[in-house]
Amino acid sequence: MLKKFRHTEGLLARYARLVCDTVVPYQERAIRDEIEGVVPSYAIENFKNAAILNKTGVKPAGGDHKGCVFQDSDVAKWIEAAAYSLSVKPDAELEKRLDEVCELIGEAQEADGYLDTHFTLNRPKEKFTELVGGHELYCSGHMIEAAVALYEITGKKKLLDTVCKNADMLYRVFVTEGREGYPGHPEIELALLRLWRVTNEDRYMELAKHFIDIRGIDTDFFNKEYRRLGINIIYDNHYSQCHAPVRQQSDAVGHAVRAAYLYTAMADLAAITDDKELEDACFRLFESIEKRRMYITGGIGSSYHGEAFTADYDLPSDTAYTETCASIALIFFASKLLKLRREGRIADVMERALYNTVLAGIELDGKKFFYVNPLEVLPGISGNIPTHRHALPQRPGWYGCACCPPNTARLIGSVANYAWDEQDGILYSNLFASGELTLSNVTLEVETDYPFGDTVKYKVKKGSTKLAIHIPAFTLKNYSVSAHGELKSGYYYLEVNEGDEVTVKVEMIPRLYRSNTRVASNSGKAAVMVGPVVYCAEEKDNGDVLGFSFRSSAELKLNKETPEQIGGFYSEASDLGAVYTVTAEGQQTVMDNASDLYFTDEYRKEEKTLKLIPYFMWGNRGLNQMRVWMPVEL
Amino acid sequence: MLKKFRHTEGLLARYARLVCDTVVPYQERAIRDEIEGVVPSYAIENFKNAAILNKTGVKPAGGDHKGCVFQDSDVAKWIEAAAYSLSVKPDAELEKRLDEVCELIGEAQEADGYLDTHFTLNRPKEKFTELVGGHELYCSGHMIEAAVALYEITGKKKLLDTVCKNADMLYRVFVTEGREGYPGHPEIELALLRLWRVTNEDRYMELAKHFIDIRGIDTDFFNKEYRRLGINIIYDNHYSQCHAPVRQQSDAVGHAVRAAYLYTAMADLAAITDDKELEDACFRLFESIEKRRMYITGGIGSSYHGEAFTADYDLPSDTAYTETCASIALIFFASKLLKLRREGRIADVMERALYNTVLAGIELDGKKFFYVNPLEVLPGISGNIPTHRHALPQRPGWYGCACCPPNTARLIGSVANYAWDEQDGILYSNLFASGELTLSNVTLEVETDYPFGDTVKYKVKKGSTKLAIHIPAFTLKNYSVSAHGELKSGYYYLEVNEGDEVTVKVEMIPRLYRSNTRVASNSGKAAVMVGPVVYCAEEKDNGDVLGFSFRSSAELKLNKETPEQIGGFYSEASDLGAVYTVTAEGQQTVMDNASDLYFTDEYRKEEKTLKLIPYFMWGNRGLNQMRVWMPVEL
């Protein structure tokens, strides 16, 4: 259900504006190959060539599909992000260009509803023969999501018609005709459930359920595909979460984005069909992430190998993979879990992923992006040596595999859908986000500087509602709500009426966090958080940070500073306004002989005050050390 | 120059006996494929098949070369180890079998001197066309080393004749006929210099010099080979240390074993030819290792990728590669550097590598081996997930690529050659090793429990000599020698005569070591050493060790215990006698809720006394946690 939401001030509003003003236009230029000096995308070009082929029966010269097999999805994700940006800020020119792109996509669709420019242009005889890696169903899923978002926000039906025709064809092939198999990369399942919601066509839900139900039943399916294709490898089913039927899965495994997209659809389907077995599986998988396989930043997927989950408590900082898309997918998953069980800890995970890994995925200027989000950067090592090659210390302008930038744009553009939620007559505030929400029964305005302020005001401008406000776990021991209500599982339930003003106060103080001792890489270390925001130390503010240790008893001081006051940031960063920085007392190891590799007493400790900035601001001032987890006195 | 040396008691003698009684016989069975349940070697079988082909002109059925292209070198390394074992303990039966193997190798040699069963059996037309990875020169090098050792110890000439014929052929091909190229894996260079020493044939030295001098001049050489072979890759010259002429190299790079074998030959050649430029390069490379790229265990090569050096200060514990062979090669390099400059720090590195990584390479029963020597083991992660797959938590019985086990055997079997050294009329004691040394001018007996005792007695039984005793760096602030002499660069110079008894006392106390702050993975951590021996904590003795932190002011207590007293070791470990263990006071983090992943104050510290054992004894009691570097109070 779409919320009518108007961003006002604050951090999320700033990012929503950045998405409208910079990210969406920048990414449009990227998919149109108009940005100099970055990897070309060919994404729009592929659609143009497929349209010509459809129209003329002849592939234009040089008209082979270029880029990743899933390049179409970049266009879809851009459309979806652009749709959300229209909900944030109307833009008639953008709407016109969107109409043209939707027209083009319709022209690139084959007569039977098939839609995938890679196969249309390059491998027309091989459709659905390589579900393991062909990504046709993945691209269909993203196009469905784009169409649904565009329809919900603008009422435009052109793309919705295209994707319905595509989904109808998929239903015919995989259900009616009984073609074997399920997608290597889950995505279509969650998309079909979105499509079912706007169209009320049950076959879309049925197709989603079909793909979910058969997943991992025939564990030899992808190997059979490979054998048919003459490829001699043994597929690791864990990579695609098809090592076991989904209802039997317990540990989050494999490619983290695939996993969380699948779990999102599973949770949504469990709610739709009231499937307790599926619900229990979803919560086992969520706990495996929340309790054993998630970074403090809400990053998931510890390893470059397979962009994947690894093992319980394997959460290295410097070689972390923690793909931006994976944290976005974790937010999707959390939002569906909340429909099943309204537990604050689920919203806590959503908030953790959003304010840290997702926001860190974008340069403050909105033009550069991280795919990988390490928690420690070591110049000369990070992005450089084979074990750390993926952990780039600075954001590039675009990627050959550009899944993350448009994914970030669509998440931030639609952040109101995660901040707010309605269920069984109750309006849920999952995240604190300033802005005005208009629903049929109520209009609410929220004013807050959160996460760089401790006060959140809910003003009821019109109507009345049952309201449940998520009180984040970090403040559960110390918070206040100015109206009477009841706390249950991390949500504060109350009734509000026109004219009411409810003030929530949370405890925004810097805290030292420790890790479970089983996280070997964090032994003897601590990290600072203020509310949901993880902090890091950069060399730019501190000189060498590798020799620093927190004093556990030391004061951690909160400061409110603008990027200009912190120093060294782009001028574009100025619209962040003031953020919290933290100063922490501690000690710096000074070696008597800086060239010694190992030594006993030949060092001393000097008092040092470390300056920490929000993790999402890291890497905006050139190459330098960055650290989240640092040694701490016992 | 070979030392006549009789092991008496002590740790090195124990390992020398283990090599004679267990390792050499076990490895003989391995290369003869007589051990059930371990990967077959085919190493002797390949020679048999090549001999039949040479004799009959027909390759026997099923007679293709099997195993790695460098499988011949396993036989060579075994012969060399067996030769050293004869110097430790005569064995007429073993001599007989060695004669037979040498005979077989002669039969496998082609008429023109060519010797490599892989090419003879499988690729007779492709000799010397793939120097980058063909390993012919590497195998020739190892066979030369075996022949030289066997000749020096037993006077047997059969294999020496074979390798001379082979070396003559190589000289003809690469010098006389001017064939382009140098080996992808250095080894022949150091071997040819050994051959030159026993034969006085200058062309062997000349050929070694040729390979060293041309290395890295034509940096396109291996790419040209690949292009000729139709292989479409861009070769990384750093991997084989041919990115620049050797005299211009400064950082230790690439495959660590290749690097250290090359540097060994460079140092030896620099001494032979009095080449100052080459000497300076050797010392730059050594400092790059000693000061920036070496683990506290003397392990080198931080990364699984290319089994290679990575970047300065990149020394992760859990993903360390630190191949056993690389530390052996580092000992070779150090022994040659000592000929150039008699500096104690070089012998310190030798000692560090020997007592830690090399000894850890062998199970205490002599029948299982580590290729990779991590400094931290996490059950469920180590040896298991992709980033840690190489870091096995327990020693296997053999390897498909079995370079390390026989290399360890030959190093330990010849340890007297590294402990002792003669140069310019001075007898150098580089390492403390109990035993009796007989030279033309002097017979000395050394009595010591070192490294599990603090007293080393040098008794002159006959003759006299100038003696220089290496005083390890860890004790330079506190040591005594009972006879007058002079300390210079870590060596104590004195004159000894028949009947003299010189007692050296060193300070064997447990010390907490820190790392250079630039070693990010050791931030806030310390490790314990007693003398040259690195210590580790295993779960078997301590329960969970991940939650433990050293108190920096706490007493570290030294205990002398047998493996039985420590508990859980094989009965074969009993011949270790008593070793030092260390108990360290500290604190254990106890979480209020063990399932929390991140938390603030919900934990407490309990007093805990940790038991540490020598690192080389780790992994002998089943799968469990192991840790060298642990958090420490500031």
mmCIF file with all atom_site columns, C-alpha atoms in Angstrom, chain B residues 334-389:
data_model
loop_
_atom_site.group_PDB
_atom_site.id
_atom_site.type_symbol
_atom_site.label_atom_id
_atom_site.label_alt_id
_atom_site.label_comp_id
_atom_site.label_asym_id
_atom_site.label_entity_id
_atom_site.label_seq_id
_atom_site.pdbx_PDB_ins_code
_atom_site.Cartn_x
_atom_site.Cartn_y
_atom_site.Cartn_z
_atom_site.occupancy
_atom_site.B_iso_or_equiv
_atom_site.pdbx_formal_charge
_atom_site.auth_seq_id
_atom_site.auth_comp_id
_atom_site.auth_asym_id
_atom_site.auth_atom_id
_atom_site.pdbx_PDB_model_num
ATOM 1  C CA . ALA B 1 334 ? 69.261 -16.124 6.030  1.00 0.00 ? 334 ALA B CA 1
ATOM 2  C CA . SER B 1 335 ? 72.099 -18.656 6.038  1.00 0.00 ? 335 SER B CA 1
ATOM 3  C CA . LYS B 1 336 ? 73.517 -17.113 2.855  1.00 0.00 ? 336 LYS B CA 1
ATOM 4  C CA . LEU B 1 337 ? 73.044 -13.554 4.103  1.00 0.00 ? 337 LEU B CA 1
ATOM 5  C CA . LEU B 1 338 ? 75.112 -14.413 7.173  1.00 0.00 ? 338 LEU B CA 1
ATOM 6  C CA . LYS B 1 339 ? 78.018 -15.123 4.842  1.00 0.00 ? 339 LYS B CA 1
ATOM 7  C CA . LEU B 1 340 ? 77.728 -11.573 3.554  1.00 0.00 ? 340 LEU B CA 1
ATOM 8  C CA . ARG B 1 341 ? 77.193 -9.771  6.832  1.00 0.00 ? 341 ARG B CA 1
ATOM 9  C CA . ARG B 1 342 ? 77.490 -11.463 10.187 1.00 0.00 ? 342 ARG B CA 1
ATOM 10 C CA . GLU B 1 343 ? 74.560 -9.752  11.863 1.00 0.00 ? 343 GLU B CA 1
ATOM 11 C CA . GLY B 1 344 ? 72.664 -11.359 14.701 1.00 0.00 ? 344 GLY B CA 1
ATOM 12 C CA . ARG B 1 345 ? 69.295 -10.153 13.417 1.00 0.00 ? 345 ARG B CA 1
ATOM 13 C CA . ILE B 1 346 ? 69.682 -12.466 10.430 1.00 0.00 ? 346 ILE B CA 1
ATOM 14 C CA . ALA B 1 347 ? 70.214 -15.462 12.697 1.00 0.00 ? 347 ALA B CA 1
ATOM 15 C CA . ASP B 1 348 ? 67.252 -14.260 14.756 1.00 0.00 ? 348 ASP B CA 1
ATOM 16 C CA . VAL B 1 349 ? 65.016 -14.572 11.719 1.00 0.00 ? 349 VAL B CA 1
ATOM 17 C CA . MET B 1 350 ? 66.404 -18.039 11.029 1.00 0.00 ? 350 MET B CA 1
ATOM 18 C CA . GLU B 1 351 ? 65.664 -19.094 14.582 1.00 0.00 ? 351 GLU B CA 1
ATOM 19 C CA . ARG B 1 352 ? 62.179 -17.591 14.498 1.00 0.00 ? 352 ARG B CA 1
ATOM 20 C CA . ALA B 1 353 ? 61.268 -19.467 11.328 1.00 0.00 ? 353 ALA B CA 1
ATOM 21 C CA . LEU B 1 354 ? 62.775 -22.740 12.554 1.00 0.00 ? 354 LEU B CA 1
ATOM 22 C CA . TYR B 1 355 ? 61.234 -22.984 16.021 1.00 0.00 ? 355 TYR B CA 1
ATOM 23 C CA . ASN B 1 356 ? 57.798 -21.865 14.946 1.00 0.00 ? 356 ASN B CA 1
ATOM 24 C CA . THR B 1 357 ? 56.578 -22.277 11.384 1.00 0.00 ? 357 THR B CA 1
ATOM 25 C CA . VAL B 1 358 ? 58.927 -25.089 10.369 1.00 0.00 ? 358 VAL B CA 1
ATOM 26 C CA . LEU B 1 359 ? 58.376 -27.241 13.458 1.00 0.00 ? 359 LEU B CA 1
ATOM 27 C CA . ALA B 1 360 ? 54.616 -26.524 13.338 1.00 0.00 ? 360 ALA B CA 1
ATOM 28 C CA . GLY B 1 361 ? 54.693 -28.012 9.838  1.00 0.00 ? 361 GLY B CA 1
ATOM 29 C CA . ILE B 1 362 ? 55.005 -31.526 11.299 1.00 0.00 ? 362 ILE B CA 1
ATOM 30 C CA . GLU B 1 363 ? 52.551 -33.334 13.540 1.00 0.00 ? 363 GLU B CA 1
ATOM 31 C CA . LEU B 1 364 ? 54.293 -34.500 16.702 1.00 0.00 ? 364 LEU B CA 1
ATOM 32 C CA . ASP B 1 365 ? 53.956 -38.075 15.448 1.00 0.00 ? 365 ASP B CA 1
ATOM 33 C CA . GLY B 1 366 ? 55.913 -37.244 12.275 1.00 0.00 ? 366 GLY B CA 1
ATOM 34 C CA . LYS B 1 367 ? 53.164 -38.500 9.986  1.00 0.00 ? 367 LYS B CA 1
ATOM 35 C CA . LYS B 1 368 ? 51.028 -35.486 9.180  1.00 0.00 ? 368 LYS B CA 1
ATOM 36 C CA . PHE B 1 369 ? 51.986 -32.117 7.815  1.00 0.00 ? 369 PHE B CA 1
ATOM 37 C CA . PHE B 1 370 ? 50.883 -28.522 7.461  1.00 0.00 ? 370 PHE B CA 1
ATOM 38 C CA . TYR B 1 371 ? 51.380 -26.713 4.185  1.00 0.00 ? 371 TYR B CA 1
ATOM 39 C CA . VAL B 1 372 ? 49.705 -23.580 5.572  1.00 0.00 ? 372 VAL B CA 1
ATOM 40 C CA . ASN B 1 373 ? 50.355 -22.285 9.083  1.00 0.00 ? 373 ASN B CA 1
ATOM 41 C CA . PRO B 1 374 ? 47.684 -19.889 10.345 1.00 0.00 ? 374 PRO B CA 1
ATOM 42 C CA . LEU B 1 375 ? 48.134 -18.015 13.622 1.00 0.00 ? 375 LEU B CA 1
ATOM 43 C CA . GLU B 1 376 ? 44.481 -18.323 14.535 1.00 0.00 ? 376 GLU B CA 1
ATOM 44 C CA . VAL B 1 377 ? 42.087 -21.194 14.110 1.00 0.00 ? 377 VAL B CA 1
ATOM 45 C CA . LEU B 1 378 ? 38.330 -20.838 14.366 1.00 0.00 ? 378 LEU B CA 1
ATOM 46 C CA . PRO B 1 379 ? 36.463 -24.136 14.141 1.00 0.00 ? 379 PRO B CA 1
ATOM 47 C CA . GLY B 1 380 ? 33.668 -23.874 11.579 1.00 0.00 ? 380 GLY B CA 1
ATOM 48 C CA . ILE B 1 381 ? 35.534 -21.143 9.731  1.00 0.00 ? 381 ILE B CA 1
ATOM 49 C CA . SER B 1 382 ? 39.166 -22.260 9.353  1.00 0.00 ? 382 SER B CA 1
ATOM 50 C CA . GLY B 1 383 ? 39.568 -24.728 6.496  1.00 0.00 ? 383 GLY B CA 1
ATOM 51 C CA . ASN B 1 384 ? 35.894 -24.330 5.780  1.00 0.00 ? 384 ASN B CA 1
ATOM 52 C CA . ILE B 1 385 ? 34.671 -21.085 4.226  1.00 0.00 ? 385 ILE B CA 1
ATOM 53 C CA . PRO B 1 386 ? 36.183 -19.860 0.945  1.00 0.00 ? 386 PRO B CA 1
ATOM 54 C CA . THR B 1 387 ? 38.382 -17.160 2.476  1.00 0.00 ? 387 THR B CA 1
ATOM 55 C CA . HIS B 1 388 ? 39.782 -19.657 5.002  1.00 0.00 ? 388 HIS B CA 1
ATOM 56 C CA . ARG B 1 389 ? 39.687 -22.882 2.988  1.00 0.00 ? 389 ARG B CA 1
#
